[in-house]
mmCIF file of C-alpha atoms in Angstrom:
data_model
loop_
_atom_site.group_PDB
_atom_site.id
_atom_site.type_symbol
_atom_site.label_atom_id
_atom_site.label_comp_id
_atom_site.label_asym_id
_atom_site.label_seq_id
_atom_site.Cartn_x
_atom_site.Cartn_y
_atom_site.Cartn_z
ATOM 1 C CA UNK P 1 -40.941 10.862 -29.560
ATOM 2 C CA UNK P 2 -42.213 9.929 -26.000
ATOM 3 C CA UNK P 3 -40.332 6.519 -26.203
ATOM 4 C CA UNK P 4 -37.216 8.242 -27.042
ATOM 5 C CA UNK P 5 -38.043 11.133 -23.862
ATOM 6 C CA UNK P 6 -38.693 8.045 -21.890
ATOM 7 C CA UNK P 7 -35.060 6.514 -22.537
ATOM 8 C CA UNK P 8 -33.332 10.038 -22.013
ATOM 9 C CA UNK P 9 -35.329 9.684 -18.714
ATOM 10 C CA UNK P 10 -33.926 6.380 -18.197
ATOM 11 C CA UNK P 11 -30.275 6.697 -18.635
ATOM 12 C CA UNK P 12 -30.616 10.143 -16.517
ATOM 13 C CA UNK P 13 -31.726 8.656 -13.639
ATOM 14 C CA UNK P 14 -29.524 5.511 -13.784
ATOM 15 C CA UNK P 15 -26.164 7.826 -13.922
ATOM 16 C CA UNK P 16 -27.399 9.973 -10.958
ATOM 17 C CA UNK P 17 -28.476 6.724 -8.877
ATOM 18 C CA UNK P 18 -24.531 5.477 -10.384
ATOM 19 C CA UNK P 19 -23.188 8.934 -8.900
ATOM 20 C CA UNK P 20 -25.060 8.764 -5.767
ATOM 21 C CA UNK P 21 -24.113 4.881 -5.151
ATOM 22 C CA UNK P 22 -20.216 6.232 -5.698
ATOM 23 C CA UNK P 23 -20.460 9.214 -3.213
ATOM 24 C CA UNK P 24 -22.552 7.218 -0.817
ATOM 25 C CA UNK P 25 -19.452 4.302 -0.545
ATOM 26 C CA UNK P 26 -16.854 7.567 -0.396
ATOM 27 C CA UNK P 27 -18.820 8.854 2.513
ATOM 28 C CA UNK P 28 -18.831 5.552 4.233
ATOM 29 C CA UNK P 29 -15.417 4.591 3.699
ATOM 30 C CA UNK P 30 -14.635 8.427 4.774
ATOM 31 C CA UNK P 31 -16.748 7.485 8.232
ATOM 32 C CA UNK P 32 -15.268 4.128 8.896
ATOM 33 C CA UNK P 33 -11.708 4.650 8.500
ATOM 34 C CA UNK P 34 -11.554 8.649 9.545
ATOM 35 C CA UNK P 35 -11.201 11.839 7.952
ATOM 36 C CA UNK P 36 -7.981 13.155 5.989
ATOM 37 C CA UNK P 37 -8.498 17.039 6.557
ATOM 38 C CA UNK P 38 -5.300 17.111 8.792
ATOM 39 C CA UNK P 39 -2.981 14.759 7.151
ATOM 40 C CA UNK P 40 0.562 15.393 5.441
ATOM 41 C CA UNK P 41 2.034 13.822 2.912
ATOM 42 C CA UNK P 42 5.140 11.243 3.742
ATOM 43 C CA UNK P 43 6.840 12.794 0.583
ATOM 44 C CA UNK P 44 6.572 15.766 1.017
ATOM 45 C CA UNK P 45 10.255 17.366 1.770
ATOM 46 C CA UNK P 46 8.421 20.385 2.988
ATOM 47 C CA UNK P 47 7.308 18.356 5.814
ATOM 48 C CA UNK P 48 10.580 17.021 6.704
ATOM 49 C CA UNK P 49 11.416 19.130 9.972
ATOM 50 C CA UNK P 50 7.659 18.190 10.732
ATOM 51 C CA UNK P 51 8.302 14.404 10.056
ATOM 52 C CA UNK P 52 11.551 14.331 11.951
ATOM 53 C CA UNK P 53 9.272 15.444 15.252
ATOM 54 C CA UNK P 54 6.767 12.857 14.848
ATOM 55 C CA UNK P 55 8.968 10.067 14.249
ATOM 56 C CA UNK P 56 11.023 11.253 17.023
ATOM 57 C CA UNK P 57 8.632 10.606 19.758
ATOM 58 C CA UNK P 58 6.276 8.103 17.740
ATOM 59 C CA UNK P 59 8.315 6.135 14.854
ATOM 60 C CA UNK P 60 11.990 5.404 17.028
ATOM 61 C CA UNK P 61 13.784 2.684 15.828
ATOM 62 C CA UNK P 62 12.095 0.244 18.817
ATOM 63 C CA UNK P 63 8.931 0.961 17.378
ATOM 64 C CA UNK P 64 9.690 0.064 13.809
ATOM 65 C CA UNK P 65 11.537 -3.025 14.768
ATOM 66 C CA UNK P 66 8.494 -4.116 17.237
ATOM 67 C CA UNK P 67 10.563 -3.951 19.764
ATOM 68 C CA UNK P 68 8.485 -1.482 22.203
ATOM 69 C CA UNK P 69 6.679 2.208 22.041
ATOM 70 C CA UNK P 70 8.282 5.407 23.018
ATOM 71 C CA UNK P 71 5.327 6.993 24.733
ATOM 72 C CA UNK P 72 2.384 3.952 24.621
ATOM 73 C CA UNK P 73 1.537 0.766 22.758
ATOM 74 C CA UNK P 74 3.173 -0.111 19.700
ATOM 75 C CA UNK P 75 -0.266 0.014 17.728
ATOM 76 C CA UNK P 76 -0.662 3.563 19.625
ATOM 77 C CA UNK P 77 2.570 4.671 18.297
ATOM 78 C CA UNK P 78 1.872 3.677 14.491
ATOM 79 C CA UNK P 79 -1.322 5.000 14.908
ATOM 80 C CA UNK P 80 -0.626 8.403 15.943
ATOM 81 C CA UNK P 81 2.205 8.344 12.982
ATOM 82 C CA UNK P 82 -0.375 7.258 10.420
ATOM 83 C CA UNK P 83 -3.029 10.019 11.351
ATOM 84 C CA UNK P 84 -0.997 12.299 10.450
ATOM 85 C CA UNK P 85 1.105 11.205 7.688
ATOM 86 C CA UNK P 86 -1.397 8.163 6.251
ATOM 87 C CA UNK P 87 1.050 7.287 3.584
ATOM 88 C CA UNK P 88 4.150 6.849 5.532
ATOM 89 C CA UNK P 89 5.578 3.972 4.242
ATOM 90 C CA UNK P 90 7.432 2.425 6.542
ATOM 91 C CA UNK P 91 5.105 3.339 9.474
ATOM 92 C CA UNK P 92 2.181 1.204 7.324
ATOM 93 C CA UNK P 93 5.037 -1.836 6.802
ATOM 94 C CA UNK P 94 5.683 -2.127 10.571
ATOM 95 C CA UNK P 95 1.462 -1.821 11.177
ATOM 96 C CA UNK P 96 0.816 -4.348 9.067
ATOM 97 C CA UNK P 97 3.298 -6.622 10.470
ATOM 98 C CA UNK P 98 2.446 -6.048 13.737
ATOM 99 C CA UNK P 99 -0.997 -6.984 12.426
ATOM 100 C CA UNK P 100 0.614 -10.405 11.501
ATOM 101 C CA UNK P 101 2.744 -11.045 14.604
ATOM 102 C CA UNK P 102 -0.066 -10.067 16.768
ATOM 103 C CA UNK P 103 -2.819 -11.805 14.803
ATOM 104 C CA UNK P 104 -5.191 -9.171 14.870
ATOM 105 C CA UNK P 105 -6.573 -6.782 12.448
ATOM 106 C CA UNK P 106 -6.983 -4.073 15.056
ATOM 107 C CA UNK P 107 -3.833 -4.194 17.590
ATOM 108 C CA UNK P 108 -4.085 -2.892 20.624
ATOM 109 C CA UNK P 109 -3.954 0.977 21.291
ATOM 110 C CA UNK P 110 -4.304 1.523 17.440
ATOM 111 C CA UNK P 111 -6.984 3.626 16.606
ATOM 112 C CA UNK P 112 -8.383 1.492 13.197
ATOM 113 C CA UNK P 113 -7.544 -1.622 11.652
ATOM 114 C CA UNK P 114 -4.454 -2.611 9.387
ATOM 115 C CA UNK P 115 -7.390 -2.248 6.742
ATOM 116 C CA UNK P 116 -8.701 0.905 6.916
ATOM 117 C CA UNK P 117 -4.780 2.654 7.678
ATOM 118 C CA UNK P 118 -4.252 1.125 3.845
ATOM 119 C CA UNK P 119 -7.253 1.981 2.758
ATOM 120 C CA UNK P 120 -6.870 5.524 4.216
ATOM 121 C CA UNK P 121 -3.174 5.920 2.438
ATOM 122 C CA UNK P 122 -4.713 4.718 -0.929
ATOM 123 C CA UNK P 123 -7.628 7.443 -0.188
ATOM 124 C CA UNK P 124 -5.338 9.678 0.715
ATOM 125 C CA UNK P 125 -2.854 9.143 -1.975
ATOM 126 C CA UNK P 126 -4.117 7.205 -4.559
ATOM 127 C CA UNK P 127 -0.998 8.004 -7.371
ATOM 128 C CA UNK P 128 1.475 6.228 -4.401
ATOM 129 C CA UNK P 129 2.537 2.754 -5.747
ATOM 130 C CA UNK P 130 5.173 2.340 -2.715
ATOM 131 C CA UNK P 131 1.248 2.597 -0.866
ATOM 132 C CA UNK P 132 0.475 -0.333 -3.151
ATOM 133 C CA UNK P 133 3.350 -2.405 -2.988
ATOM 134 C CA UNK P 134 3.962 -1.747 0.835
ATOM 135 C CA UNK P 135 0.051 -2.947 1.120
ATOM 136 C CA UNK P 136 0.746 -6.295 -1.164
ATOM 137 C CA UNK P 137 3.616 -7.580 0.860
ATOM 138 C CA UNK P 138 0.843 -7.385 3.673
ATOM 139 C CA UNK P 139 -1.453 -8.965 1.975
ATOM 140 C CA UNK P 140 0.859 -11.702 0.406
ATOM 141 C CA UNK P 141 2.062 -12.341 4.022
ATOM 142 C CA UNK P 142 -1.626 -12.890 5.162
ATOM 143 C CA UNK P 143 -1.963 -15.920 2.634
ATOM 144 C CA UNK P 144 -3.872 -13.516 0.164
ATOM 145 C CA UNK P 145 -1.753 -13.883 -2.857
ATOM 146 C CA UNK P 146 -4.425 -12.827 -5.636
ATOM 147 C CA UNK P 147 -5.492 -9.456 -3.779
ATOM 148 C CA UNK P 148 -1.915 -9.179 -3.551
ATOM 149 C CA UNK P 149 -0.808 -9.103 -6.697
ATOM 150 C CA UNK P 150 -3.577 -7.052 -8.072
ATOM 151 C CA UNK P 151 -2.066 -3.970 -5.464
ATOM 152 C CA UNK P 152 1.629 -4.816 -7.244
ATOM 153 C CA UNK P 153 0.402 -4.695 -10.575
ATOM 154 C CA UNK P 154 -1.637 -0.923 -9.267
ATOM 155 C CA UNK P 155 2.145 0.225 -7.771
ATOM 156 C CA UNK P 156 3.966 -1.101 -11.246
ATOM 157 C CA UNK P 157 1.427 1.023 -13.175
ATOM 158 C CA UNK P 158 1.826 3.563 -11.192
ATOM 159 C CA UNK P 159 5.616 3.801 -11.137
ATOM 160 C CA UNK P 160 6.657 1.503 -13.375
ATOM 161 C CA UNK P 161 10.205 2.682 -13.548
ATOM 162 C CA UNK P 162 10.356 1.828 -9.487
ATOM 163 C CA UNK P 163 13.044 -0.907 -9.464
ATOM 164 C CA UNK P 164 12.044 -1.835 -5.892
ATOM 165 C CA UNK P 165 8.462 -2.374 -7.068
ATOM 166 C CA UNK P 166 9.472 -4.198 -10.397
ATOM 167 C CA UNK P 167 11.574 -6.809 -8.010
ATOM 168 C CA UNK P 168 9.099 -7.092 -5.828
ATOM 169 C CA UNK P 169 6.435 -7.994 -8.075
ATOM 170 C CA UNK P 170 9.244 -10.489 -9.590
ATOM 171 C CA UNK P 171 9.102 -11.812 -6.124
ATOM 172 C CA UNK P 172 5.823 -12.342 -6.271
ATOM 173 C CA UNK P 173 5.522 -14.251 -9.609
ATOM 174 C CA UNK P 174 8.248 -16.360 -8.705
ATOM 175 C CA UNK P 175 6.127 -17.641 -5.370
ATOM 176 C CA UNK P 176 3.408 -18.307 -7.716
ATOM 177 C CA UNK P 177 5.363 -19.970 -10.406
ATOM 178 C CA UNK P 178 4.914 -17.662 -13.010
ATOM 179 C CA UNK P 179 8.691 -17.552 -14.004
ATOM 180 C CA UNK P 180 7.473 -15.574 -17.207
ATOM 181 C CA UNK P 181 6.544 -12.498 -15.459
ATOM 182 C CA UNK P 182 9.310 -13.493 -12.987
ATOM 183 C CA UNK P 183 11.700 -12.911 -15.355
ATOM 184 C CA UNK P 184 10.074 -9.852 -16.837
ATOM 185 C CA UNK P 185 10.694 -7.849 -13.533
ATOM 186 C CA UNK P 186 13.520 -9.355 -12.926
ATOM 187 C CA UNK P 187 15.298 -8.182 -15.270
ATOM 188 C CA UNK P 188 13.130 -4.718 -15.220
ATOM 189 C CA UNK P 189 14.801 -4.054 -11.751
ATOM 190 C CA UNK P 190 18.308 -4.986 -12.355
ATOM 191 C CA UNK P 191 18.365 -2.915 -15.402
ATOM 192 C CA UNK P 192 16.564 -0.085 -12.987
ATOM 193 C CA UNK P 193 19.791 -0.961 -10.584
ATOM 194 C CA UNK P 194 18.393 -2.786 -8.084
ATOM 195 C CA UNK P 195 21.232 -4.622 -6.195
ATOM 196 C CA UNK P 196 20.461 -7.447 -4.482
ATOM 197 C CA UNK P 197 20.814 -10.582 -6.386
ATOM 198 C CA UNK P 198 18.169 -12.603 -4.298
ATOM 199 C CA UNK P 199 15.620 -12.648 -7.487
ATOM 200 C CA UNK P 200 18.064 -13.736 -10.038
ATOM 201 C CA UNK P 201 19.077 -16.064 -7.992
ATOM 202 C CA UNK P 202 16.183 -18.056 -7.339
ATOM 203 C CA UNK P 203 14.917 -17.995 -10.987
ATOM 204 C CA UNK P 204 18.780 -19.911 -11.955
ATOM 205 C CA UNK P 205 18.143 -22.245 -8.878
ATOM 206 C CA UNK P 206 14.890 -23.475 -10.932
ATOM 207 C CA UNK P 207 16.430 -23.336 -13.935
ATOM 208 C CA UNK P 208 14.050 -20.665 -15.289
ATOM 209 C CA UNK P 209 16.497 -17.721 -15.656
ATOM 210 C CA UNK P 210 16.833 -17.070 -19.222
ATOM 211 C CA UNK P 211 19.560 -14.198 -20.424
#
């Protein structure tokens, strides 16, 4: 009877240190790369008049070419669009690429690092797979290839009907070889109407496109 109290005991006390160990990285991850009590969602269409404003003066076409900011730095500019709407997609493409022109994790004005603004959206958002697949490209452009392809396979799970995702993903098979799974999303994202050609393509340049 007392061995059996003593396991109860046991397993109690390991799921509340588990539990505690969870919150503990939450709150640090919540410290290091900022709060989300004042963020919007980028899909939100009620936030569209809200959006428009922000990327007026923050996200202009200069600043998600590279070219220059409207107002500051370039990594000010993204910065100030990604506190407030974390997930904005195309605001977290042109950070991380500055990230890669500028090699730097933390560019200069931003507020964090090309890290934490993806790790924010994911927090933020975690059901976004154009989060996940906006973050692989990044990481497949940094040479990280594995870590990238476990955020694609996250974003095809996530929205697996995406065709953008699916021929992205294709993309990313065919870099590695894998003219399988190539194939598989391939043909996933041209059935989902994706348009360009580029995928297909490839795979009959290496003789691996089968029909």
């Amino acid at each position: 009877m007392y061995l059996i109290a003593g396991s109860v005991v046991k397993i109690i006390s390991s799921v509340v240190i588990l539990l505690i160990s969870i919150i503990s990285t939450n709150l640090q991850a919540a410290s290091y790369c900022g709060e989300l009590d004042n963020a919007y969602d980028y899909r939100d269409n009620t936030q569209r008049s809200f959006l428009a404003t922000v990327e007026k003066h923050h996200f202009t076409p200069n600043v998600e070419s590279l070219r220059h900011g409207n107002s500051g730095s370039l990594g000010g500019e993204l910065s100030y669009t990604l506190m407030i709407f974390p997930n904005h997609h195309r605001a977290l493409a042109a950070f991380g690429k500055l990230s890669l022109r500028d090699k730097t994790l933390k560019p200069a004005g931003s507020k964090y690092s090309v890290e934490c603004f993806f790790e924010r959206a994911i927090r933020y958002k975690p059901n976004d797979g154009i989060v996940r697949m906006v973050y692989g490209n990044y990481l497949l452009k940094a040479g990280q290839i594995d870590k990238a392809t476990e955020q694609f396979q996250i974003a095809v799970d996530l929205d697996p009907e995406n065709p953008t995702i699916n021929y992205n993903l294709g993309l990313l098979y065919m870099k590695k070889k894998d003219y399988e799974q190539a194939n598989i999303y391939a043909k996933k994202a041209y059935e989902l109407g994706f348009p360009l050609p580029g995928l297909k393509n490839q795979l009959m340049e290496a003789g691996k496109w089968n029909d």
